[in-house]
CSV table of C-alpha atoms in Angstrom, one decimal:
chain,number,residue,atom,x,y,z
L,23,UNK,CA,0.0,0.0,0.0
L,24,UNK,CA,2.9,2.4,0.9
L,25,UNK,CA,5.2,1.4,-2.0
L,26,UNK,CA,3.5,3.8,-4.4
L,27,UNK,CA,3.6,6.9,-2.1
L,28,UNK,CA,6.1,9.6,-3.0
L,29,UNK,CA,6.9,13.0,-1.3
L,30,UNK,CA,7.0,16.0,-3.6
L,31,UNK,CA,8.8,18.3,-1.1
L,32,UNK,CA,11.2,16.0,0.8
L,33,UNK,CA,13.2,19.0,2.1
L,34,UNK,CA,10.6,19.8,4.7
L,35,UNK,CA,11.5,16.6,6.5
L,36,UNK,CA,14.6,18.6,7.8
L,37,UNK,CA,12.1,20.3,10.1
L,38,UNK,CA,11.7,17.1,12.0
L,39,UNK,CA,15.1,17.9,13.6
L,40,UNK,CA,13.1,20.5,15.6
L,41,UNK,CA,11.3,17.7,17.5
L,42,UNK,CA,14.3,16.5,19.6
L,43,UNK,CA,15.1,20.2,20.3
L,44,UNK,CA,11.6,20.8,21.5
L,45,UNK,CA,11.7,17.7,23.7
L,46,UNK,CA,15.0,18.8,25.3
L,47,UNK,CA,13.6,22.3,25.9
L,48,UNK,CA,10.4,20.9,27.4
L,49,UNK,CA,12.4,18.7,29.8
L,50,UNK,CA,14.6,21.6,30.8
L,51,UNK,CA,11.7,23.9,31.3
L,52,UNK,CA,9.8,21.3,33.4
L,53,UNK,CA,12.7,20.9,35.8
L,54,UNK,CA,13.0,24.6,36.3
L,55,UNK,CA,9.3,24.9,37.1
L,56,UNK,CA,9.4,22.1,39.7
L,57,UNK,CA,9.7,23.5,43.3
L,58,UNK,CA,11.0,21.5,46.2
L,59,UNK,CA,9.5,21.3,49.7
L,60,UNK,CA,10.8,19.1,52.5
L,61,UNK,CA,8.1,17.6,54.8
L,62,UNK,CA,7.9,14.6,57.1
L,63,UNK,CA,5.0,13.0,55.3
L,64,UNK,CA,3.0,13.5,52.1
L,65,UNK,CA,0.0,11.4,53.2
L,66,UNK,CA,-2.2,14.4,53.5
L,67,UNK,CA,-1.4,15.6,50.0
L,68,UNK,CA,-2.5,12.4,48.2
L,69,UNK,CA,-5.7,13.1,46.3
L,70,UNK,CA,-7.4,11.6,43.3
L,71,UNK,CA,-6.1,14.5,41.2
L,72,UNK,CA,-2.6,13.2,41.4
L,73,UNK,CA,-3.3,10.6,38.7
L,74,UNK,CA,-4.0,13.4,36.2
L,75,UNK,CA,-1.0,15.3,37.3
L,76,UNK,CA,1.2,12.4,36.2
L,77,UNK,CA,-0.3,12.5,32.7
L,78,UNK,CA,-0.1,16.2,32.1
L,79,UNK,CA,2.8,15.5,29.7
L,80,UNK,CA,0.2,14.0,27.3
L,81,UNK,CA,-0.5,17.6,26.2
L,82,UNK,CA,3.0,18.1,25.0
L,83,UNK,CA,3.0,14.7,23.3
L,84,UNK,CA,-0.2,15.7,21.4
L,85,UNK,CA,1.4,19.0,20.3
L,86,UNK,CA,4.5,17.2,19.2
L,87,UNK,CA,2.6,14.6,17.2
L,88,UNK,CA,0.5,17.4,15.6
L,89,UNK,CA,3.8,19.2,14.6
L,90,UNK,CA,5.2,16.0,13.0
L,91,UNK,CA,2.0,15.5,11.1
L,92,UNK,CA,2.1,19.1,9.8
L,93,UNK,CA,5.7,18.7,8.7
L,94,UNK,CA,4.8,15.5,6.9
L,95,UNK,CA,1.9,17.3,5.2
L,96,UNK,CA,4.2,20.0,4.0
L,97,UNK,CA,6.3,17.3,2.3
L,98,UNK,CA,3.3,16.7,0.1
L,99,UNK,CA,2.7,12.9,0.3
L,100,UNK,CA,0.8,11.5,-2.7
L,101,UNK,CA,0.2,8.2,-4.4
L,102,UNK,CA,1.1,7.6,-8.0
L,103,UNK,CA,-0.8,5.4,-10.3
L,104,UNK,CA,1.2,4.8,-13.6
L,105,UNK,CA,-0.5,3.4,-16.6
L,106,UNK,CA,1.3,2.6,-19.8
L,107,UNK,CA,0.0,2.6,-23.3
L,108,UNK,CA,2.0,1.4,-26.3
L,109,UNK,CA,1.4,2.1,-29.9
L,110,UNK,CA,3.3,0.4,-32.8
L,111,UNK,CA,4.4,3.2,-35.1
L,112,UNK,CA,6.5,1.1,-37.5
L,113,UNK,CA,5.1,-2.3,-38.3
L,114,UNK,CA,7.1,-5.0,-40.2
L,115,UNK,CA,5.6,-7.6,-42.5
L,116,UNK,CA,7.7,-10.7,-42.7
L,117,UNK,CA,7.5,-13.8,-44.9
L,118,UNK,CA,9.5,-16.9,-44.0
L,119,UNK,CA,10.3,-19.0,-47.1
L,120,UNK,CA,11.2,-22.5,-45.9
L,121,UNK,CA,12.8,-25.2,-48.1
L,122,UNK,CA,10.9,-28.5,-47.5
L,123,UNK,CA,12.8,-30.7,-49.9
L,124,UNK,CA,13.9,-34.2,-48.9
L,125,UNK,CA,17.4,-33.0,-48.0
L,126,UNK,CA,15.9,-31.0,-45.1
L,127,UNK,CA,15.5,-34.3,-43.3
L,128,UNK,CA,19.3,-34.6,-43.1
L,129,UNK,CA,20.5,-35.3,-39.5
L,130,UNK,CA,23.4,-32.9,-39.2
L,131,UNK,CA,21.1,-30.8,-37.1
L,132,UNK,CA,19.1,-32.3,-34.2
L,133,UNK,CA,16.8,-34.1,-34.7
L,134,UNK,CA,17.0,-33.0,-38.4
L,135,UNK,CA,17.3,-29.8,-40.3
L,136,UNK,CA,13.5,-29.2,-40.8
L,137,UNK,CA,12.6,-29.8,-37.1
L,138,UNK,CA,15.5,-27.7,-35.9
L,139,UNK,CA,14.4,-24.9,-38.1
L,140,UNK,CA,10.8,-25.1,-36.9
L,141,UNK,CA,11.8,-24.8,-33.3
L,142,UNK,CA,14.0,-21.8,-33.9
L,143,UNK,CA,11.4,-20.2,-36.2
L,144,UNK,CA,8.7,-20.6,-33.5
L,145,UNK,CA,10.9,-18.7,-31.0
L,146,UNK,CA,11.4,-16.0,-33.6
L,147,UNK,CA,7.7,-15.7,-34.3
L,148,UNK,CA,6.9,-15.5,-30.6
L,149,UNK,CA,9.4,-12.7,-30.3
L,150,UNK,CA,7.7,-10.5,-32.9
L,151,UNK,CA,4.3,-9.6,-31.2
L,152,UNK,CA,3.9,-6.4,-33.2
L,153,UNK,CA,4.5,-7.7,-36.7
L,154,UNK,CA,2.6,-9.6,-39.3
L,155,UNK,CA,4.2,-12.9,-40.4
L,156,UNK,CA,3.4,-15.3,-43.3
L,157,UNK,CA,4.9,-18.7,-44.4
L,158,UNK,CA,5.9,-20.0,-47.8
L,159,UNK,CA,6.9,-23.6,-48.5
L,160,UNK,CA,9.0,-24.5,-51.5
L,161,UNK,CA,10.8,-27.5,-52.9
L,162,UNK,CA,10.6,-28.0,-56.7
L,163,UNK,CA,7.6,-25.6,-56.6
L,164,UNK,CA,6.3,-23.1,-54.1
L,165,UNK,CA,3.0,-22.2,-52.4
L,166,UNK,CA,1.8,-20.0,-49.6
L,167,UNK,CA,1.3,-21.9,-46.4
L,168,UNK,CA,0.0,-18.9,-44.5
L,169,UNK,CA,-0.7,-15.3,-45.8
L,170,UNK,CA,0.8,-12.5,-43.7
L,171,UNK,CA,-1.2,-12.2,-40.5
L,172,UNK,CA,-1.0,-10.7,-37.0
L,173,UNK,CA,-2.5,-13.9,-35.5
L,174,UNK,CA,0.6,-15.7,-34.2
L,175,UNK,CA,-1.5,-18.7,-33.2
L,176,UNK,CA,-2.4,-19.4,-36.8
L,177,UNK,CA,1.2,-18.9,-38.0
L,178,UNK,CA,2.6,-21.2,-35.2
L,179,UNK,CA,0.0,-23.8,-36.0
L,180,UNK,CA,0.9,-23.7,-39.7
L,181,UNK,CA,4.6,-23.9,-38.8
L,182,UNK,CA,4.0,-27.1,-36.8
L,183,UNK,CA,2.2,-28.6,-39.7
L,184,UNK,CA,5.1,-28.1,-42.1
L,185,UNK,CA,6.7,-31.4,-43.0
L,186,UNK,CA,8.2,-33.2,-45.9
L,187,UNK,CA,5.7,-34.7,-48.3
L,188,UNK,CA,5.7,-36.4,-51.7
L,189,UNK,CA,2.8,-34.3,-53.0
L,190,UNK,CA,4.9,-31.2,-53.7
L,191,UNK,CA,7.3,-31.5,-56.7
L,192,UNK,CA,10.8,-32.4,-55.5
L,193,UNK,CA,13.9,-30.3,-56.1
L,194,UNK,CA,15.0,-26.9,-54.8
L,195,UNK,CA,13.3,-23.9,-56.6
L,196,UNK,CA,14.9,-21.0,-54.8
L,197,UNK,CA,13.6,-18.5,-57.5
L,198,UNK,CA,10.0,-19.9,-57.0
L,199,UNK,CA,10.2,-19.6,-53.2
L,200,UNK,CA,11.5,-16.1,-53.4
L,201,UNK,CA,9.0,-15.0,-56.0
L,202,UNK,CA,6.1,-16.4,-54.1
L,203,UNK,CA,7.2,-14.6,-51.0
L,204,UNK,CA,7.5,-11.3,-53.0
L,205,UNK,CA,4.0,-11.8,-54.3
L,206,UNK,CA,2.7,-12.1,-50.7
L,207,UNK,CA,4.4,-8.8,-49.7
L,208,UNK,CA,4.2,-6.6,-52.8
L,209,UNK,CA,0.9,-5.0,-51.8
L,210,UNK,CA,1.8,-4.6,-48.2
L,211,UNK,CA,1.4,-1.1,-46.7
L,212,UNK,CA,4.0,-1.8,-43.9
L,213,UNK,CA,6.9,0.5,-43.5
L,214,UNK,CA,9.3,-2.4,-43.7
L,215,UNK,CA,8.9,-5.6,-45.7
L,216,UNK,CA,11.2,-8.6,-45.1
L,217,UNK,CA,11.8,-12.1,-46.5
L,218,UNK,CA,13.7,-14.7,-44.6
L,219,UNK,CA,14.6,-17.4,-47.2
L,220,UNK,CA,16.2,-20.6,-46.0
L,221,UNK,CA,17.6,-23.4,-48.1
L,222,UNK,CA,20.0,-26.3,-47.8
L,223,UNK,CA,20.7,-26.8,-51.5
L,224,UNK,CA,21.2,-25.3,-54.9
L,225,UNK,CA,18.6,-23.9,-57.3
L,226,UNK,CA,17.7,-26.8,-59.6
L,227,UNK,CA,14.0,-26.5,-60.3
L,228,UNK,CA,11.3,-24.0,-61.1
L,229,UNK,CA,10.6,-21.7,-64.0
L,230,UNK,CA,11.6,-18.4,-62.2
L,231,UNK,CA,15.2,-17.5,-62.1
L,232,UNK,CA,16.4,-16.5,-58.6
L,233,UNK,CA,18.0,-13.3,-60.0
L,234,UNK,CA,14.7,-12.3,-61.6
L,235,UNK,CA,13.0,-12.9,-58.3
L,236,UNK,CA,15.5,-10.8,-56.4
L,237,UNK,CA,15.0,-8.0,-58.9
L,238,UNK,CA,11.2,-8.2,-58.1
L,239,UNK,CA,12.1,-7.9,-54.4
L,240,UNK,CA,14.2,-4.8,-55.1
L,241,UNK,CA,11.4,-3.2,-57.2
L,242,UNK,CA,8.9,-3.6,-54.3
L,243,UNK,CA,11.4,-2.6,-51.6
L,244,UNK,CA,11.6,-6.0,-50.0
L,245,UNK,CA,14.7,-6.8,-48.0
L,246,UNK,CA,15.8,-10.5,-48.1
L,247,UNK,CA,17.8,-12.4,-45.5
L,248,UNK,CA,19.1,-15.7,-46.8
L,249,UNK,CA,20.2,-18.6,-44.7
L,250,UNK,CA,22.2,-21.6,-46.0
L,251,UNK,CA,21.5,-24.6,-43.8
L,252,UNK,CA,23.8,-27.5,-43.4
L,253,UNK,CA,27.2,-28.6,-42.1
L,254,UNK,CA,30.4,-28.1,-44.1
L,255,UNK,CA,31.3,-31.4,-45.9
L,256,UNK,CA,29.4,-34.6,-45.5
L,257,UNK,CA,26.0,-35.1,-43.7
L,258,UNK,CA,23.8,-38.0,-42.9
L,259,UNK,CA,21.1,-37.5,-45.5
L,260,UNK,CA,18.2,-39.3,-47.3
L,261,UNK,CA,19.7,-41.2,-50.3
L,262,UNK,CA,16.8,-43.5,-51.2
L,263,UNK,CA,13.7,-45.4,-50.1
L,264,UNK,CA,13.5,-48.5,-48.0
L,265,UNK,CA,11.1,-51.3,-48.8
L,266,UNK,CA,8.6,-50.1,-46.2
L,267,UNK,CA,8.5,-46.6,-47.8
L,268,UNK,CA,10.8,-44.9,-45.3
L,269,UNK,CA,14.0,-43.2,-46.2
L,270,UNK,CA,17.4,-44.9,-46.4
L,271,UNK,CA,20.1,-42.7,-45.0
L,272,UNK,CA,23.7,-42.4,-46.0
L,273,UNK,CA,26.6,-39.9,-46.0
L,274,UNK,CA,26.1,-37.2,-48.7
L,275,UNK,CA,27.9,-34.0,-49.6
L,276,UNK,CA,26.3,-30.8,-48.5
L,277,UNK,CA,25.8,-28.5,-51.5
L,278,UNK,CA,24.7,-24.9,-51.0
L,279,UNK,CA,24.8,-22.2,-53.6
L,280,UNK,CA,26.3,-19.7,-51.2
L,281,UNK,CA,27.2,-17.3,-54.0
L,282,UNK,CA,23.6,-17.1,-55.2
L,283,UNK,CA,22.3,-16.6,-51.6
L,284,UNK,CA,24.9,-13.8,-51.0
L,285,UNK,CA,23.9,-12.2,-54.3
L,286,UNK,CA,20.2,-12.2,-53.4
L,287,UNK,CA,20.9,-10.7,-50.0
L,288,UNK,CA,23.3,-8.0,-51.3
L,289,UNK,CA,20.9,-7.0,-54.0
L,290,UNK,CA,17.9,-6.5,-51.7
L,291,UNK,CA,19.8,-4.9,-48.8
L,292,UNK,CA,19.7,-8.0,-46.6
L,293,UNK,CA,22.4,-10.3,-45.3
L,294,UNK,CA,23.5,-13.9,-45.9
L,295,UNK,CA,24.0,-16.3,-43.0
L,296,UNK,CA,25.4,-19.9,-42.8
L,297,UNK,CA,23.9,-22.2,-40.2
L,298,UNK,CA,26.0,-25.3,-39.5
L,299,UNK,CA,24.4,-26.5,-36.3
L,300,UNK,CA,21.4,-25.8,-34.0
L,301,UNK,CA,23.1,-23.2,-32.0
L,302,UNK,CA,24.3,-21.2,-35.0
L,303,UNK,CA,20.8,-21.3,-36.5
L,304,UNK,CA,19.3,-19.9,-33.3
L,305,UNK,CA,22.0,-17.2,-33.3
L,306,UNK,CA,21.1,-16.2,-36.8
L,307,UNK,CA,17.4,-15.8,-36.1
L,308,UNK,CA,18.3,-13.8,-33.0
L,309,UNK,CA,20.5,-11.5,-35.1
L,310,UNK,CA,17.8,-11.0,-37.6
L,311,UNK,CA,15.4,-10.2,-34.8
L,312,UNK,CA,17.8,-7.4,-33.6
L,313,UNK,CA,18.4,-6.1,-37.1
L,314,UNK,CA,14.7,-5.8,-37.8
L,315,UNK,CA,13.3,-3.9,-34.9
L,316,UNK,CA,9.8,-2.5,-34.6
L,317,UNK,CA,9.4,1.0,-33.4
L,318,UNK,CA,7.0,1.1,-30.5
L,319,UNK,CA,5.7,4.4,-29.1
L,320,UNK,CA,5.2,4.1,-25.3
L,321,UNK,CA,3.2,6.7,-23.4
L,322,UNK,CA,3.0,6.7,-19.6
L,323,UNK,CA,0.1,8.4,-17.8
L,324,UNK,CA,0.6,9.5,-14.2
L,325,UNK,CA,-2.4,9.8,-11.9
L,326,UNK,CA,-1.6,11.6,-8.6
L,327,UNK,CA,-3.7,11.6,-5.5
L,328,UNK,CA,-2.7,14.0,-2.8
L,329,UNK,CA,-2.6,12.6,0.7
L,330,UNK,CA,-1.7,15.6,2.9
L,331,UNK,CA,-5.3,16.6,3.7
L,332,UNK,CA,-5.9,13.8,6.2
L,333,UNK,CA,-2.6,14.6,8.0
L,334,UNK,CA,-3.6,18.3,8.3
L,335,UNK,CA,-7.1,17.4,9.6
L,336,UNK,CA,-5.6,14.9,12.1
L,337,UNK,CA,-3.0,17.5,13.3
L,338,UNK,CA,-5.8,20.2,13.8
L,339,UNK,CA,-7.8,17.6,15.7
L,340,UNK,CA,-4.9,16.9,18.1
L,341,UNK,CA,-4.3,20.6,18.6
L,342,UNK,CA,-8.0,21.1,19.4
L,343,UNK,CA,-7.9,18.0,21.7
L,344,UNK,CA,-4.8,19.5,23.5
L,345,UNK,CA,-6.6,22.8,24.0
L,346,UNK,CA,-9.8,21.1,25.4
L,347,UNK,CA,-7.8,18.9,27.8
L,348,UNK,CA,-5.6,21.9,28.9
L,349,UNK,CA,-8.7,23.9,29.8
L,350,UNK,CA,-10.7,21.1,31.4
L,351,UNK,CA,-9.1,18.0,32.9
L,352,UNK,CA,-5.5,19.4,33.2
L,353,UNK,CA,-6.5,22.9,34.0
L,354,UNK,CA,-5.2,22.7,37.6
L,355,UNK,CA,-1.8,21.2,36.6
L,356,UNK,CA,-0.6,23.5,33.8
């Protein structure tokens, strides 16, 4: 209850130093006013009024408390209720283009490339509460998994549903993935438009050249961050099918067209990253998260409630009480 009380004029608390001085003066004055009389017995002086005589110092205590209350009131105690309102002044629309070709099942990341990506991407989405995000899947062809939306639950649910399937044409159509992402963002009214394109291979499918797609991104003012996923050298990758329909794994060379990915990133004002393990992938998304910040306008509203009035009223009451007691009960002792 007291943690939100502040004092506007704290310098008045220095006046509290007067209280010890007043107490010392009162004690000194009381001793000087006390007369001494030597008698053999005080039995005849004992009356019922002696009880009140012992408590006459209550008057001074009341005056002292009243003074302390007035000093506290001068310090202007008040409670502060702070409310904060935020307004996003610069929104960002982001499309995450995810390679879902069979090579994304390689196990050089844990448990495999695709699942490692989905986990890191989910953390990234959760960290962008003020932005709209969409998802594009691509392999030998590309399609929109989720249009850009501010509903993160829909995006996260769609992300969890992404998996390798045999329905989509196989291959790696980087140009198609990028062009489809551009198509989702070209009509966006956001101040900043971003594509995060991830692949673990080379462009070997699709009817749209990656360079043409990057030119479209430049035309519509869309920045592209590219990520090459996979370890350097050999990786445990799908190399064929077993009799039961599952994949047969073997060591295969990781091939990523890094020159192409760098060219796309440079042309659009983005940046190229290489993720060789789970930790590096997480660091890449964290860096993109820092590079693409959303400006948020924060306004704080302060509601002050003055608390000095009750102190003044109580101090006046104590002064009045002292006056009444002084002229009634303690009249004969002061």
